[in-house]
């Protein structure tokens, strides 16, 4: 009898159920790296439903702005944060421009207007001008905070397309 119990105990290991396998497969996975030479940060995350999100941040990251947005001629990039999720993209760029604060704001007003964006905020504050808008047809949004500087202006531009 003891040998039967011992033998029965050996066969007691169970294969994981389909639900357990699915739960294990649905666990989020990701990675995070920092380039020691440039300081550039990269992260990748895949959530439980398989949606992959990537992040790249640093001075040397290619901004890849969603159309129609571009930097003004002669702009100097200070930093870039780019997030991509599925077909969507969100990019934030901090940059300096030779254009003064008002000229840079007009550059983005014209660019947005020509591309069918509605300017939803245009606030000329003492320390900064805030400009924001949306293309209601495709949901792309932008926001710019522009400050005067000794050499023109400094700005932070965020453009989001397809990320809610």
mmCIF file of C-alpha atoms in Angstrom:
data_model
loop_
_atom_site.group_PDB
_atom_site.id
_atom_site.type_symbol
_atom_site.label_atom_id
_atom_site.label_comp_id
_atom_site.label_asym_id
_atom_site.label_seq_id
_atom_site.Cartn_x
_atom_site.Cartn_y
_atom_site.Cartn_z
ATOM 1 C CA UNK A 1 0.000 0.000 0.000
ATOM 2 C CA UNK A 2 2.827 2.378 0.846
ATOM 3 C CA UNK A 3 4.367 1.831 -2.594
ATOM 4 C CA UNK A 4 1.037 2.714 -4.240
ATOM 5 C CA UNK A 5 0.855 5.963 -2.290
ATOM 6 C CA UNK A 6 4.448 6.797 -3.138
ATOM 7 C CA UNK A 7 3.808 6.059 -6.797
ATOM 8 C CA UNK A 8 0.574 8.037 -6.768
ATOM 9 C CA UNK A 9 2.429 10.978 -5.214
ATOM 10 C CA UNK A 10 4.958 10.956 -8.048
ATOM 11 C CA UNK A 11 2.287 11.352 -10.671
ATOM 12 C CA UNK A 12 0.683 14.265 -8.816
ATOM 13 C CA UNK A 13 2.457 16.995 -10.811
ATOM 14 C CA UNK A 14 -0.045 18.779 -13.002
ATOM 15 C CA UNK A 15 0.490 20.601 -16.209
ATOM 16 C CA UNK A 16 -0.585 24.238 -15.973
ATOM 17 C CA UNK A 17 -4.146 24.869 -17.064
ATOM 18 C CA UNK A 18 -4.893 26.923 -20.168
ATOM 19 C CA UNK A 19 -5.980 29.777 -17.882
ATOM 20 C CA UNK A 20 -2.643 29.661 -16.021
ATOM 21 C CA UNK A 21 -0.703 29.662 -19.290
ATOM 22 C CA UNK A 22 -2.779 32.581 -20.620
ATOM 23 C CA UNK A 23 -2.250 34.492 -17.373
ATOM 24 C CA UNK A 24 1.519 33.943 -17.584
ATOM 25 C CA UNK A 25 1.564 35.038 -21.247
ATOM 26 C CA UNK A 26 -0.472 38.163 -20.395
ATOM 27 C CA UNK A 27 2.005 39.445 -17.812
ATOM 28 C CA UNK A 28 3.579 42.722 -18.896
ATOM 29 C CA UNK A 29 7.195 42.527 -20.006
ATOM 30 C CA UNK A 30 9.704 45.230 -20.695
ATOM 31 C CA UNK A 31 13.247 46.499 -20.678
ATOM 32 C CA UNK A 32 15.105 49.684 -19.812
ATOM 33 C CA UNK A 33 18.557 50.775 -20.958
ATOM 34 C CA UNK A 34 20.751 53.840 -20.595
ATOM 35 C CA UNK A 35 23.527 54.519 -23.110
ATOM 36 C CA UNK A 36 26.608 55.282 -20.982
ATOM 37 C CA UNK A 37 28.115 57.540 -23.675
ATOM 38 C CA UNK A 38 25.106 59.689 -24.593
ATOM 39 C CA UNK A 39 22.885 59.258 -21.537
ATOM 40 C CA UNK A 40 20.039 58.340 -23.900
ATOM 41 C CA UNK A 41 17.304 56.345 -22.205
ATOM 42 C CA UNK A 42 15.316 53.652 -24.015
ATOM 43 C CA UNK A 43 12.477 51.632 -22.583
ATOM 44 C CA UNK A 44 10.157 49.040 -24.089
ATOM 45 C CA UNK A 45 7.006 47.708 -22.472
ATOM 46 C CA UNK A 46 4.499 45.174 -23.754
ATOM 47 C CA UNK A 47 1.298 45.098 -21.758
ATOM 48 C CA UNK A 48 -1.029 42.189 -21.125
ATOM 49 C CA UNK A 49 -2.981 42.642 -24.357
ATOM 50 C CA UNK A 50 0.193 42.725 -26.459
ATOM 51 C CA UNK A 51 0.357 46.496 -26.992
ATOM 52 C CA UNK A 52 3.982 47.560 -27.290
ATOM 53 C CA UNK A 53 5.083 50.978 -26.021
ATOM 54 C CA UNK A 54 8.568 52.346 -26.603
ATOM 55 C CA UNK A 55 10.212 55.393 -25.075
ATOM 56 C CA UNK A 56 13.406 57.120 -26.152
ATOM 57 C CA UNK A 57 14.698 60.203 -24.346
ATOM 58 C CA UNK A 58 17.843 62.270 -24.653
ATOM 59 C CA UNK A 59 19.596 64.933 -26.646
ATOM 60 C CA UNK A 60 20.514 62.603 -29.525
ATOM 61 C CA UNK A 61 17.083 60.997 -30.020
ATOM 62 C CA UNK A 62 15.642 61.543 -33.504
ATOM 63 C CA UNK A 63 12.469 63.567 -32.844
ATOM 64 C CA UNK A 64 10.384 62.179 -35.746
ATOM 65 C CA UNK A 65 7.599 64.729 -35.220
ATOM 66 C CA UNK A 66 4.119 63.768 -36.419
ATOM 67 C CA UNK A 67 3.207 65.608 -39.630
ATOM 68 C CA UNK A 68 2.895 68.488 -40.296
ATOM 69 C CA UNK A 69 5.082 69.651 -37.424
ATOM 70 C CA UNK A 70 8.716 70.601 -37.950
ATOM 71 C CA UNK A 71 11.264 72.617 -36.079
ATOM 72 C CA UNK A 72 11.964 76.124 -37.381
ATOM 73 C CA UNK A 73 15.128 76.586 -39.458
ATOM 74 C CA UNK A 74 18.226 76.909 -37.276
ATOM 75 C CA UNK A 75 16.628 75.350 -34.180
ATOM 76 C CA UNK A 76 18.975 73.708 -31.691
ATOM 77 C CA UNK A 77 17.585 70.666 -29.892
ATOM 78 C CA UNK A 78 18.182 70.492 -26.148
ATOM 79 C CA UNK A 79 16.259 67.283 -25.469
ATOM 80 C CA UNK A 80 13.741 64.914 -27.020
ATOM 81 C CA UNK A 81 11.290 62.475 -25.500
ATOM 82 C CA UNK A 82 9.545 60.204 -28.006
ATOM 83 C CA UNK A 83 6.879 57.659 -27.085
ATOM 84 C CA UNK A 84 5.423 55.279 -29.648
ATOM 85 C CA UNK A 85 2.476 53.016 -28.951
ATOM 86 C CA UNK A 86 1.077 50.962 -31.813
ATOM 87 C CA UNK A 87 0.594 53.450 -34.667
ATOM 88 C CA UNK A 88 0.547 56.411 -32.257
ATOM 89 C CA UNK A 89 3.341 58.786 -31.364
ATOM 90 C CA UNK A 90 3.906 61.495 -28.764
ATOM 91 C CA UNK A 91 6.988 63.685 -29.060
ATOM 92 C CA UNK A 92 8.208 66.437 -26.750
ATOM 93 C CA UNK A 93 11.137 68.564 -27.903
ATOM 94 C CA UNK A 94 12.893 71.279 -25.925
ATOM 95 C CA UNK A 95 14.767 73.561 -28.304
ATOM 96 C CA UNK A 96 16.227 77.010 -28.856
ATOM 97 C CA UNK A 97 15.435 79.156 -31.872
ATOM 98 C CA UNK A 98 16.879 82.326 -33.363
ATOM 99 C CA UNK A 99 13.282 83.507 -33.856
ATOM 100 C CA UNK A 100 11.983 85.745 -31.091
ATOM 101 C CA UNK A 101 9.075 84.552 -28.961
ATOM 102 C CA UNK A 102 6.343 86.149 -31.061
ATOM 103 C CA UNK A 103 7.867 85.080 -34.396
ATOM 104 C CA UNK A 104 8.164 81.473 -33.201
ATOM 105 C CA UNK A 105 4.538 81.505 -32.028
ATOM 106 C CA UNK A 106 3.492 82.859 -35.440
ATOM 107 C CA UNK A 107 5.541 80.108 -37.142
ATOM 108 C CA UNK A 108 3.454 77.469 -35.304
ATOM 109 C CA UNK A 109 0.152 79.335 -35.727
ATOM 110 C CA UNK A 110 0.676 79.411 -39.508
ATOM 111 C CA UNK A 111 1.866 75.795 -39.672
ATOM 112 C CA UNK A 112 -1.133 74.608 -37.669
ATOM 113 C CA UNK A 113 -3.610 76.728 -39.620
ATOM 114 C CA UNK A 114 -2.340 75.528 -43.008
ATOM 115 C CA UNK A 115 -2.691 71.913 -41.810
ATOM 116 C CA UNK A 116 -6.292 72.288 -40.639
ATOM 117 C CA UNK A 117 -5.662 72.605 -36.910
ATOM 118 C CA UNK A 118 -7.850 74.737 -34.681
ATOM 119 C CA UNK A 119 -5.867 76.791 -32.194
ATOM 120 C CA UNK A 120 -7.588 76.092 -28.884
ATOM 121 C CA UNK A 121 -5.268 78.140 -26.627
ATOM 122 C CA UNK A 122 -3.212 81.227 -27.429
ATOM 123 C CA UNK A 123 -2.129 82.796 -24.148
ATOM 124 C CA UNK A 124 0.558 85.498 -24.171
ATOM 125 C CA UNK A 125 1.840 85.494 -20.577
ATOM 126 C CA UNK A 126 4.606 87.628 -19.102
ATOM 127 C CA UNK A 127 7.159 84.837 -18.818
ATOM 128 C CA UNK A 128 5.889 82.526 -21.561
ATOM 129 C CA UNK A 129 3.460 82.286 -24.433
ATOM 130 C CA UNK A 130 1.334 79.140 -24.570
ATOM 131 C CA UNK A 131 -0.095 77.951 -27.869
ATOM 132 C CA UNK A 132 -2.111 74.752 -28.323
ATOM 133 C CA UNK A 133 -4.406 73.222 -30.874
ATOM 134 C CA UNK A 134 -6.028 70.153 -32.332
ATOM 135 C CA UNK A 135 -6.857 68.679 -35.689
ATOM 136 C CA UNK A 136 -10.373 67.455 -34.970
ATOM 137 C CA UNK A 137 -10.361 65.247 -38.097
ATOM 138 C CA UNK A 138 -7.538 62.973 -36.931
ATOM 139 C CA UNK A 139 -7.166 63.838 -33.228
ATOM 140 C CA UNK A 140 -3.592 65.123 -33.493
ATOM 141 C CA UNK A 141 -2.824 67.729 -30.830
ATOM 142 C CA UNK A 142 0.024 70.113 -30.161
ATOM 143 C CA UNK A 143 1.101 72.409 -27.347
ATOM 144 C CA UNK A 144 3.997 74.855 -27.304
ATOM 145 C CA UNK A 145 5.364 76.884 -24.429
ATOM 146 C CA UNK A 146 7.641 79.619 -25.752
ATOM 147 C CA UNK A 147 9.906 81.861 -23.672
ATOM 148 C CA UNK A 148 12.030 84.799 -24.771
ATOM 149 C CA UNK A 149 15.786 84.340 -24.482
ATOM 150 C CA UNK A 150 18.821 86.526 -25.146
ATOM 151 C CA UNK A 151 19.393 84.806 -28.496
ATOM 152 C CA UNK A 152 15.770 84.505 -29.639
ATOM 153 C CA UNK A 153 13.528 82.037 -27.835
ATOM 154 C CA UNK A 154 13.392 78.732 -26.030
ATOM 155 C CA UNK A 155 10.452 76.400 -26.468
ATOM 156 C CA UNK A 156 8.942 73.103 -25.481
ATOM 157 C CA UNK A 157 6.783 71.569 -28.193
ATOM 158 C CA UNK A 158 4.647 68.477 -27.647
ATOM 159 C CA UNK A 159 2.808 66.792 -30.520
ATOM 160 C CA UNK A 160 0.569 63.777 -30.012
ATOM 161 C CA UNK A 161 -0.918 61.669 -32.789
ATOM 162 C CA UNK A 162 -2.847 58.483 -32.085
ATOM 163 C CA UNK A 163 -2.048 58.270 -28.377
ATOM 164 C CA UNK A 164 -4.865 59.118 -26.010
#
